[in-house]
Structures are given as C-alpha cells and as structure tokens.
C-alpha cells in the first residue's frame, strides 16, 4: 500500500480497495464472457450483464417475478423436482422492490443491488478487522477478501454480497456488545442465505465459553447473571435459522419441503450428514484415500484454528464462527464445484492470512494469486461448457 493511501481515513482506504477489486472482477467477467459459446443463455459471446446474469440468477429472477410455488413440483414417479424453495427470499424480494421503484430490468437492478451490498460489506469487514488488528494488517486483510478467488460473485445477481454485508454487521455488532441492534440483522441474514444454523451455534458456544470463564474468575455469582444479551441473541438466531424451512412447510403443507428441495440438487434421496464428503473423496482419490481425505481435512482445519496467528488475530466469536460454519458444511454440504463459493463466509481467515508476515512482497503475492485464481474460477465454472453427459459444473 502506498503511504498516501495508508494515511487516508479508513473509509477512503475501503473505497479504494472495493473499487479496485470490483474493477478487476468486471474485467474478468467481461473477458471470459466474450469467449462464451452457445449455451442455455445465448448462442454466443455475452456482455457483462448478460454473462453475470446466468446460473442461479435465473432462479432469483423467477422468484422476483412469480414468488414461490404453493406445492412442490413432482415428476410422474412422485419425486420432488428443482424449485424455488431452495433459494432464500430477501435478495430477490429486495431487487423486486427496487425494480418496482426504478422501472429498471432484472440484470441491471440485481447487479446494482449486489454491488451496493458489496460496498457495505467491505466497509463493515474493514471496521471488524480494525477491531482485531493494526491498521496495516486490517487493510491487507480487506484486500485479501476483495481479491479472494470467488470474490467476483459479490457483484452478480446472487445473494452472496448481501449475506456478507449482514454477516459482517452481525459479527461486528455482537463483538461490540450491541445485541439488541444485532437482532434484526440476524433475522434478515437468516432469510438471505442458509447459514443461520452455524451462526446460532457460534453465538451459543461463545456465550457458553464466556460464561464458564466468568464463573471461574468469580464474576458470576448467580445463575441468573448468565442470562444476558448474547444468550438472547443466540436463542433468537435459533428461531430465525428455522424460519425458512417453517415457512416452506406452512405454504406447501409439507414438513420437509425445504430439505426435500435441497436434496434434489444432490440427486434426490434423504439428507445424509457427512456421507457425501466420503462419497466425493472416494470418487476423487479412490477407496482408500477417499476414506482418509475427509479425516485429514478435519485435522487440517482444527490445526488451522489452533495456529498462533489465528488465535492472536481473531477474537473468540470470529474463531467460533469459522469453526461452526466449517462443521456445518461438513455435516450438511454435498461437496461439488459450488463448494468454492460457499466458503466465502469464512472471510475472517483473511485477516490472519495477512498477518502471517508484514512483508509487502508476501501480501502482494497473496492478493495477486487470488486475482489470478478469479480468472480460473470464472473461466472454469461460470463459463458454460457442456459436459459429455449434458449440463455443466455450476459455480
């Protein structure tokens, strides 16, 4: 970072990082979009808005136009088919509201909403990092968030940018002890992306650890003193995490409407915790290494969270959030190419990554590597290339 930028107010630094990262992502999408051949969204090269408005953007647009089905669509054999209940409502309904006011089309409006949300997310992430690290490290942590391999998704018609904004706000407000202010943020966040369960777990575990520490320090004289704002926020988060499945049940009349819809994208069948990781690993590495790989992944993740730089740079809540979300993915995620995008909520790890070394060369190398991997990610997954068996890997 130049000395002039380092001397600027924190919000100016944020704007510079945001603008630079969004301009690079625009260049990546524009470049790859011009290489697009015939596919589901056109017969040849696509412009920026046309290219970014593909994949799940179609589902969000359909929800904005039509809402959610009153019953689950099924095939002749009674199996649930792909439908809108897999997608949470806040982003498409927000875009529909903005579209009704401005009269603009879906692609431009949805992209603009995501872009604006990404700016808010950058500001809040920077504020959160400034609580945890010196200004230079916080600034570079923000750079690594903005140039991480899947950061281009923060300006497309997906809910990721809005969720990152709400997640950063919830973490920041909770860290500041502003639990009442965090409550509506958490509720909206739980209706934006399916990460309410790990967030509720993170709040509950953080409350438990803090309560035990207070008790051991002799600062908790009565059990009732343990009932505080953090516990209340954790309980609220539990309810909010279950809100969307409950809404799907209420509208369709089927208790498992949401989970049945989610499993359609996994090939159908019952929701099986953990097992898909072993199935995917066996397919990639064979029957022996496939059984070992998930265990190694867990050991590596635990070692990462115990690393000195992570413990020094992240507070208890941030560490527990990272651990809770990782466990949630391990339990319920069906690993596939979309997994890369679903790692975005682990953004607090960018701060200790920046803190590994204060060498400018190291930090620039990390940022440049992420920027190059954005080209790989968009070129590999966003760019439609039909597979021999039909379809393509989703981003």
Short mmCIF file of C-alpha atoms in Angstrom, two decimals:
data_model
loop_
_atom_site.label_atom_id
_atom_site.label_comp_id
_atom_site.label_asym_id
_atom_site.label_seq_id
_atom_site.Cartn_x
_atom_site.Cartn_y
_atom_site.Cartn_z
CA UNK A 1 0.00 0.00 0.00
CA UNK A 2 1.27 3.48 -0.74
CA UNK A 3 2.00 5.78 2.17
CA UNK A 4 -0.62 8.22 0.86
CA UNK A 5 -3.33 5.56 1.00
CA UNK A 6 -2.14 4.40 4.42
CA UNK A 7 -2.55 7.95 5.71
CA UNK A 8 -6.09 8.31 4.34
CA UNK A 9 -9.19 7.75 6.51
CA UNK A 10 -10.20 4.12 6.86
CA UNK A 11 -13.32 4.57 4.75
CA UNK A 12 -11.27 6.06 1.89
CA UNK A 13 -8.97 3.04 2.05
CA UNK A 14 -12.06 0.83 1.90
CA UNK A 15 -13.42 2.61 -1.15
CA UNK A 16 -10.11 2.24 -2.97
CA UNK A 17 -9.88 -1.49 -2.23
CA UNK A 18 -13.53 -2.01 -3.15
CA UNK A 19 -13.25 -0.08 -6.42
CA UNK A 20 -10.03 -1.83 -7.46
CA UNK A 21 -11.36 -5.30 -6.68
CA UNK A 22 -14.72 -4.68 -8.38
CA UNK A 23 -13.00 -3.26 -11.49
CA UNK A 24 -10.82 -6.36 -11.70
CA UNK A 25 -13.83 -8.65 -11.30
CA UNK A 26 -15.63 -6.69 -14.05
CA UNK A 27 -12.61 -7.22 -16.32
CA UNK A 28 -12.59 -10.94 -15.52
CA UNK A 29 -16.29 -11.40 -16.28
CA UNK A 30 -16.11 -9.25 -19.41
CA UNK A 31 -13.09 -11.13 -20.76
CA UNK A 32 -14.47 -14.59 -20.11
CA UNK A 33 -17.97 -13.62 -21.28
CA UNK A 34 -16.61 -12.69 -24.70
CA UNK A 35 -15.32 -16.27 -25.03
CA UNK A 36 -18.71 -17.82 -24.32
CA UNK A 37 -20.07 -20.14 -26.98
CA UNK A 38 -23.61 -21.45 -27.45
CA UNK A 39 -25.32 -22.37 -24.20
CA UNK A 40 -28.55 -22.08 -22.20
CA UNK A 41 -28.32 -18.28 -22.04
CA UNK A 42 -27.36 -17.41 -25.60
CA UNK A 43 -25.89 -18.52 -28.90
CA UNK A 44 -22.50 -16.89 -28.49
CA UNK A 45 -20.46 -14.25 -26.62
CA UNK A 46 -22.21 -12.47 -23.76
CA UNK A 47 -21.77 -8.96 -22.43
CA UNK A 48 -21.03 -8.27 -18.79
CA UNK A 49 -24.64 -8.10 -17.55
CA UNK A 50 -25.76 -11.00 -19.71
CA UNK A 51 -22.86 -13.15 -18.55
CA UNK A 52 -23.20 -12.39 -14.84
CA UNK A 53 -26.98 -12.87 -15.05
CA UNK A 54 -26.70 -16.63 -15.63
CA UNK A 55 -26.87 -19.74 -13.42
CA UNK A 56 -28.73 -19.15 -10.12
CA UNK A 57 -29.62 -15.61 -11.17
CA UNK A 58 -32.36 -17.24 -13.26
CA UNK A 59 -33.91 -18.70 -10.11
CA UNK A 60 -33.75 -15.41 -8.23
CA UNK A 61 -35.35 -13.61 -11.18
CA UNK A 62 -38.12 -16.20 -11.33
CA UNK A 63 -38.79 -15.72 -7.61
CA UNK A 64 -38.89 -11.94 -8.06
CA UNK A 65 -41.47 -12.33 -10.86
CA UNK A 66 -43.57 -15.26 -9.64
CA UNK A 67 -42.86 -15.85 -5.97
CA UNK A 68 -42.71 -19.40 -4.54
CA UNK A 69 -44.87 -22.39 -5.57
CA UNK A 70 -47.77 -23.33 -3.32
CA UNK A 71 -46.93 -27.00 -3.80
CA UNK A 72 -43.76 -28.87 -4.62
CA UNK A 73 -43.46 -29.87 -8.28
CA UNK A 74 -43.09 -33.61 -8.75
CA UNK A 75 -42.43 -35.95 -11.65
CA UNK A 76 -44.59 -38.89 -12.68
CA UNK A 77 -42.96 -41.05 -10.00
CA UNK A 78 -43.67 -38.53 -7.25
CA UNK A 79 -40.08 -37.30 -6.88
CA UNK A 80 -39.64 -33.63 -5.99
CA UNK A 81 -38.22 -31.55 -8.83
CA UNK A 82 -35.95 -28.49 -8.72
CA UNK A 83 -37.92 -25.48 -7.49
CA UNK A 84 -37.62 -22.04 -5.95
CA UNK A 85 -37.84 -23.15 -2.29
CA UNK A 86 -34.09 -23.86 -2.34
CA UNK A 87 -33.44 -20.10 -2.59
CA UNK A 88 -33.94 -17.71 0.31
CA UNK A 89 -36.24 -14.71 -0.23
CA UNK A 90 -34.56 -11.49 0.93
CA UNK A 91 -32.39 -10.85 -2.13
CA UNK A 92 -34.99 -11.46 -4.87
CA UNK A 93 -37.70 -9.58 -2.98
CA UNK A 94 -35.35 -6.66 -2.37
CA UNK A 95 -34.50 -6.50 -6.06
CA UNK A 96 -38.19 -6.72 -6.95
CA UNK A 97 -38.89 -3.75 -4.69
CA UNK A 98 -36.08 -1.69 -6.23
CA UNK A 99 -37.23 -2.66 -9.73
CA UNK A 100 -40.78 -1.55 -8.96
CA UNK A 101 -39.48 1.86 -7.86
CA UNK A 102 -36.93 2.42 -10.64
CA UNK A 103 -38.56 0.59 -13.53
CA UNK A 104 -35.24 -0.99 -14.49
CA UNK A 105 -34.74 -4.57 -15.65
CA UNK A 106 -33.62 -7.54 -13.59
CA UNK A 107 -30.00 -7.88 -14.73
CA UNK A 108 -29.04 -4.24 -14.16
CA UNK A 109 -31.01 -3.84 -10.92
CA UNK A 110 -29.92 -7.12 -9.35
CA UNK A 111 -26.27 -6.47 -10.23
CA UNK A 112 -26.51 -2.94 -8.81
CA UNK A 113 -28.05 -4.22 -5.56
CA UNK A 114 -25.25 -6.77 -5.18
CA UNK A 115 -22.62 -4.16 -5.99
CA UNK A 116 -24.04 -1.75 -3.41
CA UNK A 117 -24.23 -4.56 -0.85
CA UNK A 118 -20.60 -5.45 -1.54
CA UNK A 119 -19.57 -1.86 -0.76
CA UNK A 120 -21.43 -2.01 2.54
CA UNK A 121 -19.84 -5.39 3.25
CA UNK A 122 -16.33 -4.03 2.59
CA UNK A 123 -16.91 -1.12 4.97
CA UNK A 124 -18.12 -3.42 7.75
CA UNK A 125 -15.43 -6.04 7.18
CA UNK A 126 -12.79 -3.32 7.42
CA UNK A 127 -14.31 -2.00 10.66
CA UNK A 128 -14.39 -5.53 12.06
CA UNK A 129 -10.75 -6.12 11.10
CA UNK A 130 -9.71 -2.80 12.63
CA UNK A 131 -11.01 -4.08 15.97
CA UNK A 132 -8.80 -7.14 15.70
CA UNK A 133 -5.54 -5.99 14.13
CA UNK A 134 -3.31 -2.96 13.47
CA UNK A 135 -4.48 -0.72 10.60
CA UNK A 136 -1.96 -2.04 8.07
CA UNK A 137 -2.87 -5.68 8.72
CA UNK A 138 -6.60 -4.86 8.70
CA UNK A 139 -6.20 -3.08 5.36
CA UNK A 140 -4.38 -6.01 3.80
CA UNK A 141 -6.93 -8.42 5.25
CA UNK A 142 -9.61 -6.46 3.41
CA UNK A 143 -7.54 -6.65 0.22
CA UNK A 144 -7.39 -10.43 0.52
CA UNK A 145 -11.16 -10.57 1.00
CA UNK A 146 -11.70 -8.41 -2.09
CA UNK A 147 -9.30 -10.40 -4.26
CA UNK A 148 -10.08 -13.90 -2.99
CA UNK A 149 -10.70 -16.45 -5.76
CA UNK A 150 -14.52 -16.32 -5.59
CA UNK A 151 -14.90 -12.58 -4.84
CA UNK A 152 -16.35 -11.84 -8.32
CA UNK A 153 -19.62 -13.33 -7.02
CA UNK A 154 -20.01 -10.20 -4.89
CA UNK A 155 -21.25 -8.22 -7.89
CA UNK A 156 -23.53 -10.68 -9.65
CA UNK A 157 -27.28 -11.32 -9.10
CA UNK A 158 -26.65 -13.76 -6.26
CA UNK A 159 -27.35 -13.32 -2.54
CA UNK A 160 -23.69 -13.65 -1.50
CA UNK A 161 -22.88 -9.92 -1.29
CA UNK A 162 -25.98 -9.16 0.75
CA UNK A 163 -25.27 -12.09 3.05
CA UNK A 164 -21.66 -10.98 3.54
CA UNK A 165 -22.91 -7.49 4.45
CA UNK A 166 -25.34 -8.88 7.03
CA UNK A 167 -22.85 -11.42 8.40
CA UNK A 168 -20.15 -8.78 8.87
CA UNK A 169 -22.70 -6.49 10.53
CA UNK A 170 -23.87 -9.25 12.87
CA UNK A 171 -20.31 -10.17 13.87
CA UNK A 172 -19.35 -6.53 14.40
CA UNK A 173 -22.43 -5.59 16.43
CA UNK A 174 -22.11 -8.72 18.56
CA UNK A 175 -18.41 -8.04 19.17
CA UNK A 176 -19.35 -4.52 20.29
CA UNK A 177 -21.93 -5.93 22.72
CA UNK A 178 -24.81 -4.31 20.79
CA UNK A 179 -27.01 -7.37 20.90
CA UNK A 180 -30.33 -5.56 20.51
CA UNK A 181 -29.10 -3.80 17.38
CA UNK A 182 -27.80 -7.11 16.04
CA UNK A 183 -31.18 -8.84 16.44
CA UNK A 184 -32.93 -7.57 13.27
CA UNK A 185 -29.71 -8.00 11.31
CA UNK A 186 -29.52 -11.66 12.32
CA UNK A 187 -33.16 -12.28 11.41
CA UNK A 188 -32.75 -10.81 7.93
CA UNK A 189 -29.44 -12.64 7.47
CA UNK A 190 -31.10 -15.97 8.27
CA UNK A 191 -33.59 -15.29 5.46
CA UNK A 192 -30.88 -14.37 2.96
CA UNK A 193 -28.62 -17.43 2.87
CA UNK A 194 -28.78 -20.79 4.71
CA UNK A 195 -26.17 -20.01 7.35
CA UNK A 196 -28.43 -19.35 10.32
CA UNK A 197 -27.78 -22.70 12.00
CA UNK A 198 -23.99 -22.26 12.27
CA UNK A 199 -24.40 -18.63 13.33
CA UNK A 200 -26.77 -19.63 16.12
CA UNK A 201 -24.29 -22.33 17.14
CA UNK A 202 -21.45 -19.81 17.12
CA UNK A 203 -23.37 -17.44 19.39
CA UNK A 204 -24.35 -20.23 21.75
CA UNK A 205 -20.83 -21.63 22.02
CA UNK A 206 -19.37 -18.16 22.52
CA UNK A 207 -21.88 -17.46 25.27
CA UNK A 208 -21.08 -20.79 26.96
CA UNK A 209 -17.31 -20.23 26.86
CA UNK A 210 -17.64 -16.68 28.19
CA UNK A 211 -20.00 -17.84 30.95
CA UNK A 212 -17.58 -20.57 32.05
CA UNK A 213 -14.72 -18.06 32.07
CA UNK A 214 -16.76 -15.61 34.13
CA UNK A 215 -17.66 -18.34 36.59
CA UNK A 216 -14.05 -19.45 37.00
CA UNK A 217 -12.97 -15.85 37.51
CA UNK A 218 -15.53 -15.45 40.27
CA UNK A 219 -17.54 -12.84 38.34
CA UNK A 220 -20.68 -14.95 38.06
CA UNK A 221 -22.28 -15.17 41.48
CA UNK A 222 -25.81 -16.24 40.47
CA UNK A 223 -27.01 -18.43 37.63
CA UNK A 224 -29.45 -15.73 36.55
CA UNK A 225 -26.49 -13.44 35.87
CA UNK A 226 -25.57 -15.70 32.95
CA UNK A 227 -28.76 -14.67 31.17
CA UNK A 228 -27.60 -11.76 29.04
CA UNK A 229 -27.96 -10.17 25.63
CA UNK A 230 -25.67 -12.66 23.96
CA UNK A 231 -27.79 -15.58 25.15
CA UNK A 232 -30.93 -13.83 23.98
CA UNK A 233 -29.39 -13.23 20.57
CA UNK A 234 -28.38 -16.90 20.36
CA UNK A 235 -31.93 -18.02 21.13
CA UNK A 236 -33.32 -15.58 18.55
CA UNK A 237 -30.84 -16.88 15.99
CA UNK A 238 -32.02 -20.44 16.58
CA UNK A 239 -35.58 -19.43 15.80
CA UNK A 240 -34.56 -17.36 12.78
CA UNK A 241 -32.46 -20.25 11.43
CA UNK A 242 -35.58 -22.43 11.36
CA UNK A 243 -37.83 -19.73 9.90
CA UNK A 244 -37.37 -20.52 6.21
CA UNK A 245 -37.97 -24.29 6.48
CA UNK A 246 -41.02 -23.45 8.62
CA UNK A 247 -42.32 -21.01 6.01
CA UNK A 248 -41.85 -23.61 3.26
CA UNK A 249 -43.80 -26.08 5.41
CA UNK A 250 -46.60 -23.60 6.08
CA UNK A 251 -47.03 -22.67 2.40
CA UNK A 252 -46.73 -26.14 0.86
CA UNK A 253 -48.19 -28.19 3.70
CA UNK A 254 -45.15 -30.49 3.62
CA UNK A 255 -42.92 -30.50 6.74
CA UNK A 256 -39.81 -31.42 4.73
CA UNK A 257 -40.47 -29.12 1.78
CA UNK A 258 -37.19 -27.24 2.15
CA UNK A 259 -34.91 -30.21 2.76
CA UNK A 260 -36.63 -32.26 0.04
CA UNK A 261 -35.99 -29.41 -2.38
CA UNK A 262 -32.37 -29.05 -1.32
CA UNK A 263 -31.64 -32.73 -1.84
CA UNK A 264 -32.95 -32.58 -5.43
CA UNK A 265 -29.69 -30.89 -6.43
CA UNK A 266 -27.85 -33.81 -4.84
CA UNK A 267 -29.65 -36.39 -6.91
CA UNK A 268 -32.57 -36.87 -4.53
CA UNK A 269 -32.88 -39.19 -1.55
CA UNK A 270 -32.71 -38.42 2.15
CA UNK A 271 -30.39 -35.81 3.63
CA UNK A 272 -27.29 -37.70 4.83
CA UNK A 273 -24.87 -35.81 7.08
CA UNK A 274 -21.14 -36.22 6.36
CA UNK A 275 -21.57 -39.20 3.99
CA UNK A 276 -21.36 -37.10 0.77
CA UNK A 277 -17.84 -35.99 1.72
CA UNK A 278 -16.67 -39.61 1.79
CA UNK A 279 -18.51 -40.33 -1.45
CA UNK A 280 -16.89 -37.37 -3.19
CA UNK A 281 -13.46 -38.18 -1.77
CA UNK A 282 -13.75 -41.81 -2.86
CA UNK A 283 -14.65 -40.68 -6.37
CA UNK A 284 -11.63 -38.37 -6.49
CA UNK A 285 -8.96 -40.36 -4.65
CA UNK A 286 -10.10 -43.99 -4.68
CA UNK A 287 -11.47 -46.27 -1.95
CA UNK A 288 -8.51 -45.99 0.45
CA UNK A 289 -7.53 -42.33 0.29
CA UNK A 290 -11.19 -41.47 -0.07
CA UNK A 291 -11.79 -42.66 3.49
CA UNK A 292 -8.76 -40.81 4.82
CA UNK A 293 -9.15 -37.48 2.99
CA UNK A 294 -12.16 -36.15 4.99
CA UNK A 295 -10.39 -37.01 8.24
CA UNK A 296 -7.28 -35.18 7.07
CA UNK A 297 -9.46 -32.21 6.14
CA UNK A 298 -10.88 -32.09 9.66
CA UNK A 299 -7.42 -32.40 11.25
CA UNK A 300 -6.09 -29.67 8.99
CA UNK A 301 -8.99 -27.36 9.84
CA UNK A 302 -8.53 -27.93 13.56
CA UNK A 303 -4.82 -27.23 13.24
CA UNK A 304 -5.54 -24.03 11.34
CA UNK A 305 -7.84 -22.74 14.08
CA UNK A 306 -5.22 -23.55 16.71
CA UNK A 307 -2.46 -21.78 14.80
CA UNK A 308 -0.91 -18.96 16.78
CA UNK A 309 -1.60 -16.28 14.16
CA UNK A 310 -5.30 -17.22 14.08
CA UNK A 311 -5.62 -17.12 17.88
CA UNK A 312 -3.79 -13.80 18.05
CA UNK A 313 -5.68 -12.03 15.27
CA UNK A 314 -9.24 -13.36 15.64
CA UNK A 315 -11.35 -12.95 18.75
CA UNK A 316 -13.38 -15.77 20.29
CA UNK A 317 -16.55 -15.05 18.31
CA UNK A 318 -14.75 -14.93 14.95
CA UNK A 319 -12.89 -18.19 15.64
CA UNK A 320 -16.03 -19.95 16.81
CA UNK A 321 -17.94 -18.67 13.76
CA UNK A 322 -15.29 -20.08 11.42
CA UNK A 323 -15.34 -23.41 13.25
CA UNK A 324 -19.16 -23.58 13.39
CA UNK A 325 -19.58 -22.79 9.72
CA UNK A 326 -16.91 -25.30 8.73
CA UNK A 327 -18.60 -28.02 10.80
CA UNK A 328 -21.95 -27.07 9.27
CA UNK A 329 -20.50 -27.54 5.78
CA UNK A 330 -19.01 -30.87 6.82
CA UNK A 331 -22.33 -32.08 8.18
CA UNK A 332 -24.74 -30.88 5.53
CA UNK A 333 -22.93 -29.83 2.36
CA UNK A 334 -22.89 -32.06 -0.68
CA UNK A 335 -19.36 -31.22 -1.93
CA UNK A 336 -19.29 -30.10 -5.54
CA UNK A 337 -17.97 -27.21 -7.61
CA UNK A 338 -20.29 -24.76 -5.80
CA UNK A 339 -18.36 -25.51 -2.61
CA UNK A 340 -15.75 -22.88 -3.50
CA UNK A 341 -18.39 -20.15 -3.46
CA UNK A 342 -19.84 -21.44 -0.19
CA UNK A 343 -16.50 -20.87 1.54
CA UNK A 344 -16.92 -17.08 1.31
CA UNK A 345 -18.43 -16.74 4.85
CA UNK A 346 -15.05 -17.91 6.19
CA UNK A 347 -13.78 -14.41 5.31
CA UNK A 348 -12.35 -13.71 8.83
CA UNK A 349 -9.46 -16.05 7.94
CA UNK A 350 -8.21 -13.39 5.51
CA UNK A 351 -7.02 -11.36 8.50
CA UNK A 352 -4.60 -13.95 9.96
CA UNK A 353 -3.51 -14.77 6.40
CA UNK A 354 -2.46 -11.14 6.01
CA UNK A 355 -0.84 -11.24 9.46
CA UNK A 356 1.39 -14.23 8.70
CA UNK A 357 4.03 -11.77 7.54
CA UNK A 358 4.23 -8.00 7.31
CA UNK A 359 6.34 -8.37 4.18
CA UNK A 360 4.86 -6.31 1.36
CA UNK A 361 6.04 -8.89 -1.15
CA UNK A 362 4.19 -11.67 0.69
CA UNK A 363 0.96 -9.72 0.91
CA UNK A 364 1.07 -8.61 -2.71
CA UNK A 365 1.77 -12.20 -3.76
CA UNK A 366 -1.32 -13.39 -1.84
CA UNK A 367 -3.51 -10.72 -3.47
CA UNK A 368 -2.16 -11.37 -6.97
CA UNK A 369 -2.61 -15.13 -6.53
CA UNK A 370 -6.25 -14.59 -5.58
CA UNK A 371 -6.80 -12.29 -8.55
CA UNK A 372 -5.35 -14.86 -10.95
CA UNK A 373 -7.47 -17.61 -9.40
CA UNK A 374 -10.54 -15.46 -10.09
CA UNK A 375 -9.79 -15.90 -13.78
CA UNK A 376 -9.53 -19.64 -13.20
CA UNK A 377 -12.78 -19.80 -11.22
CA UNK A 378 -14.82 -17.72 -13.68
CA UNK A 379 -13.25 -19.37 -16.72
CA UNK A 380 -13.77 -22.87 -15.37
CA UNK A 381 -17.17 -22.65 -13.69
CA UNK A 382 -19.05 -19.52 -14.79
CA UNK A 383 -18.21 -20.15 -18.45
CA UNK A 384 -20.70 -22.70 -19.83
CA UNK A 385 -19.07 -25.74 -21.44
CA UNK A 386 -21.42 -28.68 -21.93
CA UNK A 387 -20.20 -31.94 -20.44
CA UNK A 388 -20.35 -35.19 -22.44
CA UNK A 389 -23.30 -36.34 -20.35
CA UNK A 390 -25.08 -33.00 -20.63
CA UNK A 391 -25.12 -29.91 -18.41
CA UNK A 392 -22.07 -28.32 -16.82
CA UNK A 393 -20.48 -27.84 -13.42
CA UNK A 394 -22.19 -24.97 -11.53
CA UNK A 395 -20.22 -22.09 -9.98
#
